[in-house]
Short mmCIF file of C-alpha atoms and ligand atoms in Angstrom, two decimals:
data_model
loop_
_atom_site.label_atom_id
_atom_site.label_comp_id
_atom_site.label_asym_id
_atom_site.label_seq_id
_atom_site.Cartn_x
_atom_site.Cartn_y
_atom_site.Cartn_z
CA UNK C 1204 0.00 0.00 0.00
CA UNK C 1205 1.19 3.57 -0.84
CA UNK C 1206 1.49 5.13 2.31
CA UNK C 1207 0.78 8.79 2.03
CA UNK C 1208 1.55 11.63 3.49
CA UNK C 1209 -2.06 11.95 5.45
CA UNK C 1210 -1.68 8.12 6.44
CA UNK C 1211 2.29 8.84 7.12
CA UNK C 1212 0.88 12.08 9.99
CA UNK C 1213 -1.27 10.24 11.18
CA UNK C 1214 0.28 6.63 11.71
CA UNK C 1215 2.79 6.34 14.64
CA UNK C 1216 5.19 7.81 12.40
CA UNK C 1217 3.26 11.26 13.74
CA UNK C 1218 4.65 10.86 17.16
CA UNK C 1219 8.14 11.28 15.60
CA UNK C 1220 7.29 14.53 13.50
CA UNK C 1221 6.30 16.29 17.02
CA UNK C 1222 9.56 14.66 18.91
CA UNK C 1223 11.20 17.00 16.17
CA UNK C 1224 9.88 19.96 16.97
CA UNK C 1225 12.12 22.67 18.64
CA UNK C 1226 11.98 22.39 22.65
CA UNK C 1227 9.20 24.17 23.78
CA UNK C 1228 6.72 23.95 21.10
CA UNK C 1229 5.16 20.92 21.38
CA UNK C 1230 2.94 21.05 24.74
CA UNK C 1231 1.13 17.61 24.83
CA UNK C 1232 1.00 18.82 28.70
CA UNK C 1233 -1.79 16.03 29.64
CA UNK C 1234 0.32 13.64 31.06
CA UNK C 1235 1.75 16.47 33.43
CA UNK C 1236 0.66 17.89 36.91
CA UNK C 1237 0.76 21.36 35.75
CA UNK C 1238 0.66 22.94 32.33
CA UNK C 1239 3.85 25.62 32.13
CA UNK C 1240 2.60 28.41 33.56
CA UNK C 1241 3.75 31.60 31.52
CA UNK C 1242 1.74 31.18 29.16
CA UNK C 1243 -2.02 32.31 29.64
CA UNK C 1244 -4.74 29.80 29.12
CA UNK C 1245 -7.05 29.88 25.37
CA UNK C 1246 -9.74 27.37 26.02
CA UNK C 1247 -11.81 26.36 23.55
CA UNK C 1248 -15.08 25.01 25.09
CA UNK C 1249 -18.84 25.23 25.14
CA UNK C 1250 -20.53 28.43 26.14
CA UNK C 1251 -24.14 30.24 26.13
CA UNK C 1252 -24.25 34.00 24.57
CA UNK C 1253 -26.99 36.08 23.11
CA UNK C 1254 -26.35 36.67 20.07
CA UNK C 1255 -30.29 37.43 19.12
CA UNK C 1256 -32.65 39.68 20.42
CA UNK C 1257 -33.43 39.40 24.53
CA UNK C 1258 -36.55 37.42 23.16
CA UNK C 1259 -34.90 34.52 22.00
CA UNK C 1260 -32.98 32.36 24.17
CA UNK C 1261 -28.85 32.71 24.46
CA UNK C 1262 -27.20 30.13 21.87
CA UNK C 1263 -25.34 26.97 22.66
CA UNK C 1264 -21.58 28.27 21.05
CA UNK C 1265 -18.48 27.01 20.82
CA UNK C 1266 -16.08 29.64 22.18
CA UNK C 1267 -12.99 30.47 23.26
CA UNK C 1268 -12.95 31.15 26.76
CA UNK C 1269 -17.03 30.26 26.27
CA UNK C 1270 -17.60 33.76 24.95
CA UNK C 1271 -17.76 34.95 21.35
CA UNK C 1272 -15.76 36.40 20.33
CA UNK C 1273 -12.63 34.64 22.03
CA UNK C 1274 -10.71 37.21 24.57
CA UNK C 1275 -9.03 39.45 22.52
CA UNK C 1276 -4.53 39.23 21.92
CA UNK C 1277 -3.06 42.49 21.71
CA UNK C 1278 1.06 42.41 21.37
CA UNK C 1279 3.51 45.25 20.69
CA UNK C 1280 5.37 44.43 17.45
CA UNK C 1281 7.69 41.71 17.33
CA UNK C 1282 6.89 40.74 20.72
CA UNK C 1283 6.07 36.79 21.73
CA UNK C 1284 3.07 35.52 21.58
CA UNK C 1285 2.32 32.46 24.14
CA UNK C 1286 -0.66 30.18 24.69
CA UNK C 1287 -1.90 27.12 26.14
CA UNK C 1288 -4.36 26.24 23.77
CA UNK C 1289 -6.70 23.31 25.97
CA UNK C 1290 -9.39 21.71 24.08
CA UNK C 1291 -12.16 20.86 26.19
CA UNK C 1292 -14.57 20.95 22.78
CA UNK C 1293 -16.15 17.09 22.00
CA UNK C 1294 -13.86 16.80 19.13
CA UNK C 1295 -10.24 17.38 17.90
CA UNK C 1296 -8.95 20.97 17.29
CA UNK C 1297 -5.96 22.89 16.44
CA UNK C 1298 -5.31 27.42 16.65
CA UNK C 1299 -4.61 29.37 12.95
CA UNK C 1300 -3.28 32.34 13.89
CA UNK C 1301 -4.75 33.90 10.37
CA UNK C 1302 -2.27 35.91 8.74
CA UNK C 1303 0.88 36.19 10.64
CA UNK C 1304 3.85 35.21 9.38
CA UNK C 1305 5.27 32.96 12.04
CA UNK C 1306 7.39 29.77 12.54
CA UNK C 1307 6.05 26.78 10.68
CA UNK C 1308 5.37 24.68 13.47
CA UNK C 1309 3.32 27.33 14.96
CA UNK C 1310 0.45 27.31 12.02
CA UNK C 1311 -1.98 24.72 13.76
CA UNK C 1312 -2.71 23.25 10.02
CA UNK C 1313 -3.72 19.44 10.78
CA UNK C 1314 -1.94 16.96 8.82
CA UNK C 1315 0.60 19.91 7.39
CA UNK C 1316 2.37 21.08 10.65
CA UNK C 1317 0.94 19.74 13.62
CA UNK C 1318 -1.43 16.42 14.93
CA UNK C 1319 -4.67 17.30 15.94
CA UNK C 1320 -5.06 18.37 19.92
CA UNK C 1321 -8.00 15.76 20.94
CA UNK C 1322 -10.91 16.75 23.37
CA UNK C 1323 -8.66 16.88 27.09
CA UNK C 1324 -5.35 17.69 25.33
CA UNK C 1325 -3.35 20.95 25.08
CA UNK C 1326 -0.87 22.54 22.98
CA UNK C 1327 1.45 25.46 23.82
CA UNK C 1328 1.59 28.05 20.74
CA UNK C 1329 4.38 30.08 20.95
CA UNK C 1330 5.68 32.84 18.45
CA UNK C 1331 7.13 35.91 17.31
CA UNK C 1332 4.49 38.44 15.85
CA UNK C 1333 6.53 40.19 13.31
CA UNK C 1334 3.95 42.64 11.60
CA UNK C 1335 1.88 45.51 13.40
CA UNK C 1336 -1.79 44.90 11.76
CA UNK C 1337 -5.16 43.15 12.90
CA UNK C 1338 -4.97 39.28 13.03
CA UNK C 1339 -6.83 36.79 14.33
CA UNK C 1340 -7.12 33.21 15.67
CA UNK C 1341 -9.51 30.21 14.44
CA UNK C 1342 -9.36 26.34 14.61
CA UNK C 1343 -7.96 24.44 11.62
CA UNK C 1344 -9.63 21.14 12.10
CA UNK C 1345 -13.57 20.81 10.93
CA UNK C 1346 -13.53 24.57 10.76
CA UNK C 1347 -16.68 24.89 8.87
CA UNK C 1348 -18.34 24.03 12.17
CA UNK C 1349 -16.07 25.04 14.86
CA UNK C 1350 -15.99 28.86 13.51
CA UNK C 1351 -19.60 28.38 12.73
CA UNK C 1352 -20.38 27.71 15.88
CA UNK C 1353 -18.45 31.02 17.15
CA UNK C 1354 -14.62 29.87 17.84
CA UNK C 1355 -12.33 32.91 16.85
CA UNK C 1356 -10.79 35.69 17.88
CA UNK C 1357 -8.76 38.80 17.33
CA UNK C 1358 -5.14 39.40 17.66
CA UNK C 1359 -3.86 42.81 17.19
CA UNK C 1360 -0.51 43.66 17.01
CA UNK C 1361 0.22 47.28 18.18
CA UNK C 1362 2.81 49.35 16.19
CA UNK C 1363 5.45 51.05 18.12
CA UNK C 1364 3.69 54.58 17.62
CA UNK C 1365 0.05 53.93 16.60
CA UNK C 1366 -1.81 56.78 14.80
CA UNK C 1367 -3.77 59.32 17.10
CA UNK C 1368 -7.28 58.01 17.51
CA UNK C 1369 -9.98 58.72 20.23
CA UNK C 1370 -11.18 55.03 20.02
CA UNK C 1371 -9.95 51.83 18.50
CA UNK C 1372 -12.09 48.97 18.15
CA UNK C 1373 -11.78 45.22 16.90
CA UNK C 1374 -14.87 45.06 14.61
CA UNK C 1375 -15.80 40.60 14.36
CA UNK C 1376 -17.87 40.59 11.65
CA UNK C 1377 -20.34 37.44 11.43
CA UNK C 1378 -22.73 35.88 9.66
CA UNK C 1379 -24.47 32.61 11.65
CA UNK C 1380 -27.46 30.22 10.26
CA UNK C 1381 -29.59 30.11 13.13
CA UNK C 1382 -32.85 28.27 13.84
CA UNK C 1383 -35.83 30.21 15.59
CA UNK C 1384 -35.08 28.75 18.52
CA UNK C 1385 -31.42 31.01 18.28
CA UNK C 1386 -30.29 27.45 18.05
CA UNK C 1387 -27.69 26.42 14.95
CA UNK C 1388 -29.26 25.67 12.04
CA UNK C 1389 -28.65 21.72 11.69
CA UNK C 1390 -27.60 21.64 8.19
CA UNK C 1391 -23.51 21.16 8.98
CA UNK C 1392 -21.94 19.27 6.73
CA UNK C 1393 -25.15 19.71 4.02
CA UNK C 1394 -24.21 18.92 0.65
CA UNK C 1395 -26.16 21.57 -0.95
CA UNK C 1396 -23.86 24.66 0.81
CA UNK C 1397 -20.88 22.49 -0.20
CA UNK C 1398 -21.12 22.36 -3.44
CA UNK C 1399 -22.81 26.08 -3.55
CA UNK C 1400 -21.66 29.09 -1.98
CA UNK C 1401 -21.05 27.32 1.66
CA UNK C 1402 -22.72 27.89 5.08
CA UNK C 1403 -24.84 31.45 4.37
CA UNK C 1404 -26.52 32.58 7.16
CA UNK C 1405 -29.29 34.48 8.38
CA UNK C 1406 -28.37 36.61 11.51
CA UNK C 1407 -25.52 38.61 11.21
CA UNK C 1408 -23.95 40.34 14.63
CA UNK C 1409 -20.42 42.02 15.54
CA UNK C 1410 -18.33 41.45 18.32
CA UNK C 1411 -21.60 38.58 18.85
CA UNK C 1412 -24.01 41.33 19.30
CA UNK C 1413 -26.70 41.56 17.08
CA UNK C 1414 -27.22 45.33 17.73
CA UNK C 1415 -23.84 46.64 18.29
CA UNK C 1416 -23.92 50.38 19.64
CA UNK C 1417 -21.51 52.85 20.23
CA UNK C 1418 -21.72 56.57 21.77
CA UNK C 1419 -19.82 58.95 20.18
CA UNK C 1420 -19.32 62.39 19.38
CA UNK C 1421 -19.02 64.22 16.42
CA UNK C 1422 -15.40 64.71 15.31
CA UNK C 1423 -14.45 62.17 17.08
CA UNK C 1424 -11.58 59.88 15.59
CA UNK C 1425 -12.12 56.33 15.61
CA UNK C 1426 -10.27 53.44 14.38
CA UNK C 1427 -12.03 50.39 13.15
CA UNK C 1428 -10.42 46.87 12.36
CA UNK C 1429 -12.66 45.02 10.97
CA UNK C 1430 -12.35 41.50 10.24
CA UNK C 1431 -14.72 38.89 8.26
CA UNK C 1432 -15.24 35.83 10.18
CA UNK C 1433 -18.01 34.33 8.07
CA UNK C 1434 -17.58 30.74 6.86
CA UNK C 1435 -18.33 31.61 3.43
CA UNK C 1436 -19.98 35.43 3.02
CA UNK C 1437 -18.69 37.87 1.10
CA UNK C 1438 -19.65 41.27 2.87
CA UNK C 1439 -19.98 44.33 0.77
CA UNK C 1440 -20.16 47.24 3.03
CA UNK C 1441 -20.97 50.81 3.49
CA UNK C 1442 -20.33 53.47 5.87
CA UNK C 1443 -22.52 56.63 6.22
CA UNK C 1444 -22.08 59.13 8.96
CA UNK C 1445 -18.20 58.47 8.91
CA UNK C 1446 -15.77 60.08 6.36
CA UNK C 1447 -12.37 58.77 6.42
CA UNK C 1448 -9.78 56.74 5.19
CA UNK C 1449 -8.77 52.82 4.21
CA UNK C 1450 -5.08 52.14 5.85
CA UNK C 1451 -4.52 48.79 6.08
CA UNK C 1452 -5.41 45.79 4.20
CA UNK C 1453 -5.23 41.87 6.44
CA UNK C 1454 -3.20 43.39 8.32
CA UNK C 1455 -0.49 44.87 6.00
CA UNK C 1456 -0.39 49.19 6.02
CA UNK C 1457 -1.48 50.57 2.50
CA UNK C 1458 1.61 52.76 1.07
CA UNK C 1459 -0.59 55.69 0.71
CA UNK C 1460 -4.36 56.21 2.10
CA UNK C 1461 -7.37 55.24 -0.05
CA UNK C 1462 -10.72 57.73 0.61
CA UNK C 1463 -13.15 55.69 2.10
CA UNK C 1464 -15.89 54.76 -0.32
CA UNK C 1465 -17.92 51.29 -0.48
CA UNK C 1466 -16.19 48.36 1.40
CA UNK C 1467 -15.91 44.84 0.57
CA UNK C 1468 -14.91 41.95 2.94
CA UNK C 1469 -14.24 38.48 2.08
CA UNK C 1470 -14.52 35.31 4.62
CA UNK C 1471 -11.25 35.74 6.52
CA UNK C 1472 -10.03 39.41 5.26
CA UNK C 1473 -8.74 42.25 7.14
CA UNK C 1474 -9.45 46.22 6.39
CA UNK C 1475 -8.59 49.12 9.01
CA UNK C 1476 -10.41 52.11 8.61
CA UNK C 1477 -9.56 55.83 10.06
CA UNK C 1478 -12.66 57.68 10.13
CA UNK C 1479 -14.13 60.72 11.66
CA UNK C 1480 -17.63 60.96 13.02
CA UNK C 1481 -19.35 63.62 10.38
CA UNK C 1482 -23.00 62.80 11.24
CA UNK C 1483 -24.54 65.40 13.64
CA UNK C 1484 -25.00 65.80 16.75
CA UNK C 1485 -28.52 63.95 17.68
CA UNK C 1486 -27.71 61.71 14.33
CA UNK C 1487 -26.18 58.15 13.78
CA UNK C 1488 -23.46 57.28 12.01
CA UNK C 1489 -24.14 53.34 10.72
CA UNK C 1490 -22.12 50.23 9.26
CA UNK C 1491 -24.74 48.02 6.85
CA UNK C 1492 -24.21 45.24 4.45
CA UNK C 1493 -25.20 45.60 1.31
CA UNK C 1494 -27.62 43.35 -0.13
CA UNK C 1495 -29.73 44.18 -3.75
CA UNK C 1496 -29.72 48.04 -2.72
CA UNK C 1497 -30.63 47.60 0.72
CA UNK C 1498 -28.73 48.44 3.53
CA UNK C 1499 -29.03 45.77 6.45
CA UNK C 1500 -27.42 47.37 10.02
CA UNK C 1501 -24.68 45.94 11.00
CA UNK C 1502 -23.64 48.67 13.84
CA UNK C 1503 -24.88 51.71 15.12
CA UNK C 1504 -22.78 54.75 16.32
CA UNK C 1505 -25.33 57.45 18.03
CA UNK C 1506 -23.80 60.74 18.25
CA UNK C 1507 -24.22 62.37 21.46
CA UNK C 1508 -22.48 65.92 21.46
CA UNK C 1509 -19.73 67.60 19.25
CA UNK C 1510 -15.98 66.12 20.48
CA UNK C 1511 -13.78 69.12 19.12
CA UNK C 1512 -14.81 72.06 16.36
CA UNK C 1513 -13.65 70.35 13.39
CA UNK C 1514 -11.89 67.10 11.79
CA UNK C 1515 -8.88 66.13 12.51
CA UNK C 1516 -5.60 66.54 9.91
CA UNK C 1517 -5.49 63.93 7.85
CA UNK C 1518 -3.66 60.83 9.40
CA UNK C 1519 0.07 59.26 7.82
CA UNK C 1520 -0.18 56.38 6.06
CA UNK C 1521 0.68 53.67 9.05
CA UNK C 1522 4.78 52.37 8.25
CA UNK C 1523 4.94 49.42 6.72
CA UNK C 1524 6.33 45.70 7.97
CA UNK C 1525 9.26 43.90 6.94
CA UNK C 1526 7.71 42.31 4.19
CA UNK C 1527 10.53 41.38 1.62
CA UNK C 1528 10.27 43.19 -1.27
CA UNK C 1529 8.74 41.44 -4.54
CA UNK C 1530 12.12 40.90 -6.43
CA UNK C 1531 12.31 40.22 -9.86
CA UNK C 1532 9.55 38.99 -11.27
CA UNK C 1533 10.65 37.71 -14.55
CA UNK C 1534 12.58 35.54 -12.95
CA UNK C 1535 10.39 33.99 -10.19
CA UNK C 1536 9.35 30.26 -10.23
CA UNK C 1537 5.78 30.25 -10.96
CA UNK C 1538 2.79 27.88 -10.82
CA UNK C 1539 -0.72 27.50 -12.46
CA UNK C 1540 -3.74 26.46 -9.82
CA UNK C 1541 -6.53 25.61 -11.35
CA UNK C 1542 -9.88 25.75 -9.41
CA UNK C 1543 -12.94 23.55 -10.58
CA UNK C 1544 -15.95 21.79 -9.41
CA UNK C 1545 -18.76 22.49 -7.42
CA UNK C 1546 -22.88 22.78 -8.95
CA UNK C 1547 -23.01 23.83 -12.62
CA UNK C 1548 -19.24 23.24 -12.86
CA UNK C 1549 -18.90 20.27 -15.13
CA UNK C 1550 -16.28 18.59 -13.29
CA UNK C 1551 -16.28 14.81 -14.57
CA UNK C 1552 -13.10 13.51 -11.51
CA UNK C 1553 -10.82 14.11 -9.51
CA UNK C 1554 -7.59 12.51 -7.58
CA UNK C 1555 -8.90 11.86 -3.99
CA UNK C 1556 -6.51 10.29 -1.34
CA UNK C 1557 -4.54 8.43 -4.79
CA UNK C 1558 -7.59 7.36 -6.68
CA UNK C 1559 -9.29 9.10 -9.62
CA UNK C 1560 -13.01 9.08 -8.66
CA UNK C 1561 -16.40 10.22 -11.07
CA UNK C 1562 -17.98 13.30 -10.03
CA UNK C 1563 -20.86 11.04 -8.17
CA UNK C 1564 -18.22 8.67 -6.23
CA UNK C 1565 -16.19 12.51 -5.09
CA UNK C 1566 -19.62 13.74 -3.97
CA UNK C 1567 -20.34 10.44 -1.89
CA UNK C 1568 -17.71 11.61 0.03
CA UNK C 1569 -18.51 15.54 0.08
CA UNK C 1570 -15.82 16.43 -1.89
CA UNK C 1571 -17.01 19.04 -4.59
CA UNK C 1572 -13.48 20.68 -5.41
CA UNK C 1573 -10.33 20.32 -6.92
CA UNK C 1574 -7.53 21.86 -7.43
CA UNK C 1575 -5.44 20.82 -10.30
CA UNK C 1576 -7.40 17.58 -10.70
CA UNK C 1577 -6.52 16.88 -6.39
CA UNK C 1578 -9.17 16.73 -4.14
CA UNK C 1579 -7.75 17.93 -0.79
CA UNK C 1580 -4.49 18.15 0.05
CA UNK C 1581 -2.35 16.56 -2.34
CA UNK C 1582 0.55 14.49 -1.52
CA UNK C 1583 3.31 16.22 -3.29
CA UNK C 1584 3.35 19.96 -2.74
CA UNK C 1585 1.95 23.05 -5.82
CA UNK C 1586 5.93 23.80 -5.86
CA UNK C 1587 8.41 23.65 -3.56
CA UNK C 1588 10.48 27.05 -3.21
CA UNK C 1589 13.93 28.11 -2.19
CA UNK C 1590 14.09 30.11 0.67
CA UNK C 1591 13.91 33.51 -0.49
CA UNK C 1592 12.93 32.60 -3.27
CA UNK C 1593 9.93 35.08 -5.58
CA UNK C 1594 7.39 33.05 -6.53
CA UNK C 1595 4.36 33.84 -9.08
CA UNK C 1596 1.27 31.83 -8.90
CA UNK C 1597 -1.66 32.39 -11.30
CA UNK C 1598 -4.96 30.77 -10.10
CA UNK C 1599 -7.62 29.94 -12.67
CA UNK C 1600 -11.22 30.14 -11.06
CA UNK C 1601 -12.86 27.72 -13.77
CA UNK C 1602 -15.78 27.92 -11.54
CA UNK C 1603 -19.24 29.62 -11.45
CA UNK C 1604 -18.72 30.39 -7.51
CA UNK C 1605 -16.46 33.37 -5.71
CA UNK C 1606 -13.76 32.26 -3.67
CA UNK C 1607 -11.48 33.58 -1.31
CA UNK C 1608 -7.93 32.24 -1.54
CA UNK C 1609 -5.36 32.11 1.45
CA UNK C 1610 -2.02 31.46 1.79
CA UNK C 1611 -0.18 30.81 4.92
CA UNK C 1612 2.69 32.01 6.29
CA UNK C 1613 3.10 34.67 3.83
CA UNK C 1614 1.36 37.73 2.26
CA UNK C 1615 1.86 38.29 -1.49
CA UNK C 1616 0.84 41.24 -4.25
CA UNK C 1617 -1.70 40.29 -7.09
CA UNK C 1618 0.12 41.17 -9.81
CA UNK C 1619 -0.61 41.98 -13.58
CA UNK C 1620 0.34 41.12 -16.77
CA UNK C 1621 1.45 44.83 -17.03
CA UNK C 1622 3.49 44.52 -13.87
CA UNK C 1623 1.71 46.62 -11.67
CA UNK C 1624 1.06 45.42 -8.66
CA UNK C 1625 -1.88 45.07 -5.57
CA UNK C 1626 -1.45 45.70 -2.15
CA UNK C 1627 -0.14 42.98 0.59
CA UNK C 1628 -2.97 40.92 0.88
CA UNK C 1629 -2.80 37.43 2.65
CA UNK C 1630 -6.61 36.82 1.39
CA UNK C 1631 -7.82 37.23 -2.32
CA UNK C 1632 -11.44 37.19 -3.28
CA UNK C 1633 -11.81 35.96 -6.74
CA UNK C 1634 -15.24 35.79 -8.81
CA UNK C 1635 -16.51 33.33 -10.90
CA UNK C 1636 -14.71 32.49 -13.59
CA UNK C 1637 -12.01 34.94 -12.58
CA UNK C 1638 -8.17 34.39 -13.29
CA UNK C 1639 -5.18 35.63 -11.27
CA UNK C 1640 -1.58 36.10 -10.81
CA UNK C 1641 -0.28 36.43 -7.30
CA UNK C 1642 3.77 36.41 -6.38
CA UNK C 1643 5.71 37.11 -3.51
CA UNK C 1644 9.02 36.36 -1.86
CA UNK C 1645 9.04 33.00 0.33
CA UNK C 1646 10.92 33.68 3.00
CA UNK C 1647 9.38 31.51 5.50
CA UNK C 1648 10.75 28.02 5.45
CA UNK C 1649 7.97 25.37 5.94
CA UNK C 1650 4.94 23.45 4.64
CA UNK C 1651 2.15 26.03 4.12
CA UNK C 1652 -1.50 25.42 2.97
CA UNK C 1653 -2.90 27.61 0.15
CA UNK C 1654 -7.52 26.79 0.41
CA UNK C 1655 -10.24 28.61 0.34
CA UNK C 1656 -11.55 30.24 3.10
CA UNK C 1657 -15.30 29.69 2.38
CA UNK C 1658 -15.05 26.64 4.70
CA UNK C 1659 -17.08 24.53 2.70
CA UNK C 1660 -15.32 24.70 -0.25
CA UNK C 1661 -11.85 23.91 1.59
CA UNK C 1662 -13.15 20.65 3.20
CA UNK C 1663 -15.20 20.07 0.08
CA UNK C 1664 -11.71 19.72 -1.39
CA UNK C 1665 -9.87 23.23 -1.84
CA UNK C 1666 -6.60 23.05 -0.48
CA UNK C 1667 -3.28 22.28 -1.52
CA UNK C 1668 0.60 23.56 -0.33
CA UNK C 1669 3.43 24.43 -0.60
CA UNK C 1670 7.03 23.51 0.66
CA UNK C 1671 9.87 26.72 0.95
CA UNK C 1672 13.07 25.16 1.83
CU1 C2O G 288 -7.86 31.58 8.34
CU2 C2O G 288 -6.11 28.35 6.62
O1 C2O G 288 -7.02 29.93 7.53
CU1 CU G 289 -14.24 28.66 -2.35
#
C-alpha cells in the first residue's frame, strides 16, 4: 500500500514529526501535573451568549474562553506571543493564527504542521508576531463548524507609535445560520452549501451582538479593524455618517491612504479604517451590508455631542512591515492552480486520497473541489520554493462560484500582466470564472497550505501547499 503523506501524519510515524519539533513547542501537557505556567490559558469550550434579540434564548456556542468572540490578543510588534491552547470541545482541534507570518510549526494546520489536539489535550503556541496589523485566531480542524459555531478571535498587534485616535475597536464581523429557537441551524456538513456558496446565514452580529452600539461624538476619531469571520460570506459594506480613510489591508499598512468609499470583505479578510464621526449631533453614524440596494445594520454609532470644532488633519499612512520586497519577477518560479468543481461546474473527476473518482463517487464523500485535478491536500506539494525565493502563482477560477484564496505564512501582491502590482494581501477574493496572478518572496521556510476560506469549499476539497526550503 502507498502510504501517504495523510496516512504517514497520522500513523505512529506522527509521534516522531512532534519529537522533532524545537523544545518548547510541542505542549502535549496532559500527562503532566501542571501545564507551564507563563503562558495564559485559550480554552476552547462550550458556552451560552446572546447573540439574538433578549426574546430569543442565548445560543449553545463554541467559544474560546465560552464567549464569542474569544478574549481578545493584543502584542507590541515583534513581541512573543504564548498560549496554552486546551481543548475541552467534543472533538479534535488545532489554533490558525490567520495571517501572521510565524514559525512553521506554529500554524496549527492538521496533517501539514501539527497532529490534531483531541478533546482533554493541550498545545502550547508560541511565536514571534513580526507585523503591526489586525490578526486573528480560528481552529484548523472541521472549521466549517467550529468557527460556525463562534470559535475565533482577534489578535492585534500594536505598532510602536500607533496613529492618534480617540477610540480603537476590533470590529468581528459574522454571519451565523440560526434556527428560531437562536439554536444552529442543523444543516452542517449539508451537501447543498458544499457544493454552492457554503454555510450562508441568516443573523448577522459584531463582536456577537446583534445590535452593536456605540456613543460617540461628532469629530471624534475612531479606528475600526474590521475583520470577516463568516464561513463563506462575502460582505460588501458601506459606511454613512463616517468620512475617512482605508489604511490597512489583512493586516499589511497601504503605502498611501485610499478615501473611504464602499467596502468589501471576504470570509477571513482584514481592512482598518480611520474615520471621523461627520454625522450630527442627535444623528447616527451606521455600518450596513449591502444586499440588492438595501442596507441591512450591522452597527450603530449614536452621536451624542460635538468632540472638538472640526476634523482632525489627515492621518500618515501607518509604516509598513518587513515584508521582503517582490524581487524580480521575470525571474520567479511560478505555478498554475486551477480551481474547478462544485454545482453547474462540469467537473467529470478528480484525484482523492490516490484514486481518480467520477464526479458522483467525489460527492459520496462531500468532496465538490479540486484543485489541479486533487481533491484535498495533495501528496506532493503546488511547488516547492527556495528560501527567499519570488514566486508567481496564477490561479484559474474555472468555476461559477467566488472564492477567497489564502495562503499561509506569507502575504503576497496580485500582480498583472502589465506589472503593476496590488497591495499585501494574505486573502484574495476571486469571482466566478475569474483568473489571477499572485507572487511574492518566500521567505518563511515550511509546509504552508494555500484553500479557500469559504469553509465549505476547503473541506469540500480546496486546499493544496506548498514547501519553501
Ligand atoms: Cu484563516 Cu487556513 O485559515
Ligand atoms: Cu471557495
Amino acid at each position: 500500500m502507498q502510504i501517504t503523506r495523510r496516512r504517514f501524519l497520522a500513523g505512529a510515524a506522527g509521534a516522531l514529526l512532534l519529537g522533532q519539533l524545537p523544545l518548547g513547542c510541542t505542549a502535549d501537557t496532559s500527562g503532566l501535573p501542571t501545564p507551564p505556567s507563563h503562558a495564559p490559558e485559550l480554552r476552547a469550550q462550550e458556552g451560552s451568549v446572546q447573540l439574538t434579540p433578549p426574546e430569543y434564548p442565548e445560543t449553545p456556542v463554541w467559544g474560546y474562553g465560552g464567549s464569542v468572540p474569544g478574549p481578545q490578543i493584543r502584542v507590541p510588534q515583534g513581541q512573543r506571543v504564548s498560549r496554552l491552547f486546551v481543548n475541552d470541545l467534543p472533538q479534535p482541534s488545532t489554533v490558525h493564527w490567520h495571517g501572521v507570518r510565524l514559525v512553521n510549526a506554529m500554524d496549527g494546520v492538521p496533517e501539514l504542521t501539527q497532529t490534531v489536539v483531541p478533546p482533554g489535550k493541550s498545545f502550547l503556541y508560541e511565536f514571534d508576531a513580526p507585523d503591526a496589523g489586525t490578526f486573528w485566531y480560528h481552529p484548523h480542524d472541521r472549521a466549517w463548524e467550529q468557527m460556525a459555531r463562534g470559535l475565533y478571535g482577534a489578535l492585534i498587534v500594536e505598532e510602536p507609535e500607533p496613529p492618534f485616535v480617540d477610540h480603537d475597536e476590533v470590529l468581528l464581523l459574522d454571519d451565523w445560520y440560526l434556527t428560531a429557537e437562536a439554536d444552529f441551524h442543523p444543516s452542517f456538513g449539508a451537501a447543498h452549501d458544499w457544493a454552492h456558496a457554503g454555510r450562508l446565514g441568516n443573523w448577522l452580529t459584531i463582536n456577537g451582538e446583534g445590535n452593536w452600539t456605540r456613543t460617540t461624538r461628532q469629530h471624534e476619531r475612531w479606528r475600526l479593524r474590521l475583520v470577516n469571520t463568516s464561513n463563506a460570506r462575502v460582505l460588501p459594506l458601506e459606511v454613512k455618517g463616517l468620512a475617512g480613510w482605508l489604511v490597512a489591508l489583512d493586516g499589511q499598512p497601504l503605502s498611501f491612504l485610499q478615501q473611504l468609499s464602499h467596502l468589501q470583505l471576504a470570509p477571513a479578510q482584514r481592512a482598518d479604517l480611520i474615520v471621523d464621526v461627520v454625522a450630527q449631533e442627535g444623528e447616527e453614524a451606521t455600518l450596513s451590508l449591502l444586499q440588492e440596494d438595501r442596507g441591512i445594520l450591522f452597527g450603530t454609532f449614536a452621536v451624542n455631542g460635538v468632540g472638538r470644532a472640526d476634523r482632525l488633519p489627515e492621518p500618515e499612512p501607518l509604516p509598513a512591515n518587513p515584508v521582503p520586497p517582490l524581487g524580480d519577477l521575470e525571474a520567479a518560479r511560478s505555478a498554475s492552480l486551477l480551481m474547478e468543481g462544485g454545482a453547474m461546474g462540469g467537473m467529470q473527476q478528480a484525484m482523492l486520497d490516490g484514486r481518480n473518482l467520477k464526479w458522483q463517487q467525489l460527492l459520496n464523500r462531500n468532496k465538490f473541489w479540486a484543485m489541479n485535478g486533487v481533491a484535498n491536500v495533495p501528496d506532493d506539494p503546488l511547488l516547492n520554493a527556495a528560501v527567499g525565493e519570488t514566486i508567481r502563482i496564477r490561479i484559474i477560477n474555472d468555476t461559477v462560484w467566488p472564492h477567497a484564496m489564502h495562503l499561509h505564512g506569507h502575504h503576497f501582491r496580485r500582480v498583472t500582466a502589465e506589472g503593476t502590482h496590488g497591495p499585501l494581501r494574505d486573502t484574495l477574493l476571486l469571482e466566478r470564472e475569474e483568473s489571477a496572478e499572485i507572487a511574492f518572496v518566500a521567505d518563511n521556510p515550511g509546509d504552508w497550505l494555500l484553500h479557500c476560506h469559504m469553509l465549505e469549499h476547503s473541506d469540500g476539497g480546496m486546499k493544496t501547499w506548498l514547501r519553501v526550503a
